[in-house]
Coordinates of N, CA, C and O in Angstrom, one line a residue:
X1 N 0.8 -1.2 0.0 CA 0.0 0.0 0.0 C 0.9 1.2 0.0 O 1.8 1.4 0.8
X2 N 0.7 2.1 -1.0 CA 1.4 3.3 -1.1 C 0.8 4.4 -0.2 O -0.4 4.6 -0.2
X3 N 1.6 5.1 0.5 CA 1.1 6.1 1.5 C 1.2 7.5 0.8 O 2.1 7.9 0.1
X4 N 0.1 8.3 1.0 CA 0.0 9.6 0.5 C 0.4 10.6 1.6 O 0.3 10.2 2.8
X5 N 0.9 11.8 1.4 CA 1.1 12.4 0.1 C 2.4 12.1 -0.7 O 2.5 12.5 -1.8
X6 N 3.3 11.4 0.0 CA 4.6 11.2 -0.6 C 4.5 10.5 -2.0 O 5.1 10.9 -2.9
X7 N 3.7 9.5 -2.0 CA 3.5 8.7 -3.3 C 3.1 9.6 -4.4 O 3.6 9.6 -5.5
X8 N 2.1 10.5 -4.2 CA 1.6 11.4 -5.2 C 2.6 12.4 -5.6 O 2.8 12.7 -6.8
X9 N 3.4 12.9 -4.7 CA 4.4 13.9 -5.0 C 5.5 13.3 -5.8 O 6.0 13.8 -6.9
X10 N 6.0 12.1 -5.4 CA 7.0 11.4 -6.1 C 6.6 11.0 -7.5 O 7.4 11.2 -8.5
X11 N 5.4 10.6 -7.6 CA 4.9 10.2 -9.0 C 4.8 11.5 -9.9 O 5.3 11.4 -11.0
X12 N 4.3 12.6 -9.3 CA 4.2 13.8 -10.1 C 5.6 14.3 -10.6 O 5.7 15.0 -11.6
X13 N 6.6 14.1 -9.7 CA 8.0 14.6 -10.0 C 8.8 13.6 -10.9 O 9.9 13.8 -11.2
X14 N 8.2 12.5 -11.3 CA 8.8 11.6 -12.3 C 9.2 10.2 -11.7 O 9.9 9.5 -12.4
X15 N 8.9 9.9 -10.5 CA 9.2 8.6 -9.9 C 10.4 8.6 -9.0 O 11.0 9.6 -8.7
X16 N 10.6 7.4 -8.4 CA 11.7 7.3 -7.4 C 13.0 7.7 -7.9 O 13.8 8.4 -7.2
X17 N 13.4 7.3 -9.1 CA 14.7 7.6 -9.6 C 14.9 9.1 -9.8 O 15.9 9.7 -9.4
X18 N 13.9 9.8 -10.4 CA 14.0 11.2 -10.6 C 14.1 12.0 -9.3 O 14.9 12.9 -9.1
X19 N 13.3 11.6 -8.3 CA 13.3 12.3 -7.0 C 14.6 12.0 -6.2 O 15.1 12.9 -5.5
X20 N 15.1 10.8 -6.4 CA 16.4 10.4 -5.7 C 17.5 11.4 -6.3 O 18.3 11.9 -5.5
X21 N 17.4 11.6 -7.6 CA 18.4 12.5 -8.2 C 18.2 13.9 -7.7 O 19.2 14.6 -7.4
X22 N 17.0 14.4 -7.6 CA 16.6 15.7 -7.1 C 17.2 15.9 -5.7 O 17.7 17.0 -5.4
X23 N 17.0 14.9 -4.8 CA 17.3 15.1 -3.4 C 18.7 14.6 -3.1 O 19.2 14.8 -1.9
X24 N 19.4 13.9 -4.0 CA 20.7 13.4 -3.7 C 20.7 12.2 -2.7 O 21.6 12.1 -1.9
X25 N 19.6 11.4 -2.9 CA 19.5 10.2 -2.0 C 19.3 9.0 -2.9 O 19.2 9.1 -4.1
X26 N 19.3 7.8 -2.3 CA 19.1 6.6 -3.1 C 17.6 6.4 -3.4 O 16.7 6.9 -2.8
X27 N 17.4 5.5 -4.5 CA 16.0 5.2 -4.8 C 15.3 4.5 -3.7 O 14.1 4.7 -3.4
X28 N 16.0 3.7 -2.9 CA 15.4 3.0 -1.8 C 14.9 4.0 -0.7 O 13.9 3.8 -0.1
X29 N 15.7 5.0 -0.5 CA 15.3 6.1 0.5 C 13.9 6.7 0.0 O 13.0 6.8 0.8
X30 N 13.8 7.0 -1.2 CA 12.6 7.7 -1.8 C 11.5 6.7 -1.6 O 10.3 7.0 -1.3
X31 N 11.7 5.4 -2.0 CA 10.7 4.4 -1.9 C 10.1 4.3 -0.5 O 8.9 4.1 -0.3
X32 N 11.0 4.4 0.5 CA 10.5 4.3 1.9 C 9.5 5.4 2.3 O 8.7 5.2 3.2
X33 N 9.6 6.6 1.6 CA 8.7 7.7 1.9 C 7.2 7.3 1.6 O 6.3 7.9 2.2
X34 N 7.0 6.3 0.7 CA 5.7 5.9 0.3 C 5.2 4.7 1.0 O 4.2 4.1 0.7
X35 N 6.0 4.2 2.0 CA 5.7 3.0 2.7 C 5.1 3.2 4.1 O 5.5 4.2 4.8
X36 N 4.3 2.3 4.6 CA 3.8 2.5 6.0 C 4.9 2.4 7.0 O 5.9 1.7 6.8
X37 N 4.7 3.0 8.2 CA 5.7 3.0 9.2 C 6.0 1.6 9.7 O 7.2 1.2 10.0
X38 N 5.0 0.8 9.7 CA 5.2 -0.6 10.2 C 6.1 -1.5 9.3 O 6.6 -2.5 9.7
X39 N 6.3 -1.0 8.1 CA 7.1 -1.6 7.1 C 8.5 -0.9 7.0 O 9.2 -1.1 6.0
X40 N 8.8 0.0 7.9 CA 10.0 0.7 7.8 C 10.0 2.0 7.0 O 11.1 2.6 6.8
X41 N 8.8 2.4 6.6 CA 8.7 3.6 5.8 C 8.4 4.8 6.7 O 8.5 4.8 7.9
X42 N 8.1 5.9 6.1 CA 7.8 7.2 6.8 C 6.3 7.5 6.9 O 6.0 8.5 7.4
X43 N 5.5 6.5 6.4 CA 4.1 6.7 6.5 C 3.6 7.8 5.5 O 2.5 8.4 5.8
X44 N 4.2 8.0 4.4 CA 3.8 9.0 3.4 C 4.3 10.4 3.6 O 3.9 11.3 2.9
X45 N 5.2 10.5 4.6 CA 5.8 11.9 4.8 C 7.2 11.9 4.3 O 8.0 11.0 4.5
X46 N 7.5 13.0 3.5 CA 8.8 13.2 3.0 C 9.6 14.0 4.1 O 9.1 15.0 4.6
X47 N 10.8 13.5 4.5 CA 11.6 14.2 5.5 C 11.8 15.6 5.2 O 12.1 16.0 4.0
X48 N 11.7 16.5 6.2 CA 11.7 17.9 6.0 C 13.0 18.4 5.4 O 13.0 19.5 4.7
X49 N 14.1 17.7 5.6 CA 15.4 18.2 5.1 C 15.4 18.2 3.5 O 16.2 18.9 2.9
X50 N 14.4 17.6 2.9 CA 14.3 17.5 1.5 C 13.3 18.6 0.9 O 13.1 18.7 -0.3
X51 N 12.7 19.3 1.8 CA 11.6 20.2 1.4 C 12.1 21.3 0.4 O 11.4 21.4 -0.6
X52 N 13.2 21.9 0.6 CA 13.6 23.0 -0.4 C 13.7 22.4 -1.8 O 13.2 23.0 -2.8
X53 N 14.3 21.2 -2.0 CA 14.5 20.7 -3.3 C 13.2 20.2 -3.9 O 13.0 20.3 -5.1
X54 N 12.4 19.6 -3.1 CA 11.1 19.1 -3.5 C 10.2 20.2 -3.9 O 9.5 20.2 -5.0
X55 N 10.1 21.3 -3.1 CA 9.3 22.4 -3.4 C 9.8 23.1 -4.7 O 9.0 23.4 -5.6
X56 N 11.1 23.3 -4.9 CA 11.6 23.9 -6.1 C 11.3 23.0 -7.3 O 10.9 23.6 -8.4
X57 N 11.5 21.7 -7.2 CA 11.2 20.9 -8.4 C 9.7 20.9 -8.7 O 9.3 20.9 -9.9
X58 N 8.8 21.0 -7.7 CA 7.4 21.1 -7.9 C 7.0 22.4 -8.6 O 6.2 22.4 -9.5
X59 N 7.7 23.5 -8.2 CA 7.4 24.8 -8.8 C 7.7 24.8 -10.3 O 7.0 25.4 -11.1
X60 N 8.8 24.1 -10.7 CA 9.2 24.0 -12.1 C 8.2 23.4 -13.0 O 8.1 23.7 -14.2
X61 N 7.3 22.5 -12.4 CA 6.3 21.9 -13.2 C 4.9 22.3 -12.8 O 3.9 21.7 -13.2
X62 N 4.8 23.4 -12.0 CA 3.5 24.0 -11.6 C 2.8 23.2 -10.5 O 1.6 23.2 -10.4
X63 N 3.5 22.4 -9.7 CA 2.9 21.6 -8.7 C 3.1 22.3 -7.3 O 4.2 22.7 -6.9
X64 N 2.0 22.6 -6.6 CA 2.0 23.1 -5.3 C 2.2 22.0 -4.3 O 1.4 21.1 -4.2
X65 N 3.3 22.0 -3.6 CA 3.6 21.0 -2.6 C 3.2 21.5 -1.2 O 3.8 22.4 -0.7
X66 N 2.2 20.9 -0.6 CA 1.7 21.4 0.7 C 2.6 21.1 1.8 O 3.4 20.1 1.8
X67 N 2.6 21.9 2.9 CA 3.4 21.8 4.0 C 3.2 20.4 4.7 O 4.2 19.8 5.2
X68 N 2.0 19.9 4.6 CA 1.7 18.6 5.2 C 2.5 17.4 4.6 O 2.6 16.3 5.2
X69 N 3.1 17.7 3.4 CA 4.0 16.7 2.8 C 5.2 16.4 3.7 O 5.7 15.3 3.7
X70 N 5.6 17.4 4.4 CA 6.9 17.3 5.2 C 6.6 17.2 6.7 O 7.4 16.7 7.5
X71 N 5.5 17.8 7.2 CA 5.1 17.9 8.6 C 3.7 17.4 8.7 O 2.7 18.1 8.4
X72 N 3.5 16.1 9.2 CA 2.1 15.6 9.2 C 1.2 16.5 10.1 O 1.5 16.9 11.2
X73 N 0.0 16.8 9.5 CA -1.0 17.6 10.2 C -0.7 19.1 10.2 O -1.5 19.8 10.8
X74 N 0.4 19.5 9.6 CA 0.7 20.9 9.6 C -0.3 21.8 8.9 O -0.7 22.9 9.4
X75 N -0.8 21.4 7.8 CA -1.8 22.2 7.1 C -3.1 22.4 7.9 O -3.6 23.5 8.0
X76 N -3.5 21.3 8.5 CA -4.7 21.4 9.4 C -4.5 22.2 10.6 O -5.4 23.0 11.0
X77 N -3.3 22.1 11.2 CA -3.0 22.9 12.4 C -3.0 24.4 12.1 O -3.4 25.2 12.9
X78 N -2.4 24.7 10.9 CA -2.3 26.1 10.5 C -3.7 26.7 10.3 O -4.0 27.8 10.7
X79 N -4.5 25.9 9.6 CA -5.9 26.4 9.4 C -6.7 26.6 10.7 O -7.4 27.6 10.8
X80 N -6.5 25.7 11.6 CA -7.2 25.9 12.9 C -6.7 27.1 13.7 O -7.4 27.8 14.3
X81 N -5.4 27.3 13.6 CA -4.8 28.5 14.2 C -5.3 29.8 13.6 O -5.6 30.8 14.3
X82 N -5.4 29.8 12.3 CA -6.0 31.0 11.6 C -7.4 31.2 12.0 O -7.8 32.4 12.2
X83 N -8.2 30.2 12.1 CA -9.6 30.4 12.5 C -9.7 30.9 13.9 O -10.5 31.8 14.2
X84 N -8.8 30.5 14.8 CA -8.8 31.0 16.2 C -8.5 32.5 16.2 O -9.0 33.2 17.1
X85 N -7.7 32.9 15.3 CA -7.3 34.3 15.3 C -8.3 35.2 14.4 O -8.1 36.3 14.2
X86 N -9.3 34.5 14.0 CA -10.3 35.2 13.2 C -10.0 35.4 11.7 O -10.6 36.1 11.0
X87 N -9.0 34.7 11.2 CA -8.7 34.7 9.8 C -9.3 33.6 9.1 O -9.6 32.6 9.6
X88 N -9.6 33.9 7.8 CA -10.1 32.8 7.0 C -9.1 31.8 6.7 O -7.9 32.2 6.4
X89 N -9.4 30.5 6.7 CA -8.4 29.5 6.3 C -8.1 29.6 4.8 O -9.0 29.9 4.0
X90 N -6.9 29.4 4.5 CA -6.5 29.4 3.0 C -7.1 28.1 2.4 O -7.2 27.1 3.0
X91 N -7.5 28.3 1.1 CA -8.1 27.1 0.4 C -7.0 26.0 0.3 O -5.9 26.3 0.1
X92 N -7.5 24.8 0.3 CA -6.6 23.7 0.2 C -6.0 23.6 -1.2 O -6.7 23.9 -2.2
X93 N -4.7 23.3 -1.3 CA -4.1 23.2 -2.7 C -4.6 21.9 -3.3 O -4.8 20.9 -2.6
X94 N -4.7 21.9 -4.6 CA -5.1 20.7 -5.3 C -4.0 19.7 -5.2 O -2.8 20.0 -5.4
X95 N -4.4 18.5 -4.8 CA -3.4 17.4 -4.7 C -3.3 16.7 -6.0 O -4.2 16.8 -6.9
X96 N -2.2 16.1 -6.2 CA -1.9 15.4 -7.4 C -2.7 14.1 -7.5 O -2.8 13.4 -6.5
X97 N -3.3 13.8 -8.6 CA -4.1 12.6 -8.7 C -3.2 11.4 -9.0 O -2.2 11.4 -9.4

């Protein structure tokens, strides 16, 4: 079972080999991002140290990479905090199919 959002982002950026080249890691490392934690993966979360390279690669192809890709629950927590302060939550970015 592939875990989202990592699987969707990796697929959109060209697959494990392409993302491994972008981030300077092995294909096996990228593969783990799409695997459940109980199988040694990250549960669909891309480690935050790769955020700048992933976000830049996404921008080049018009892909908005949400914060929750790197920090689980971050998007929801930010929206809740904005509501508490009386701000409108930002609309959710379209996820990759």
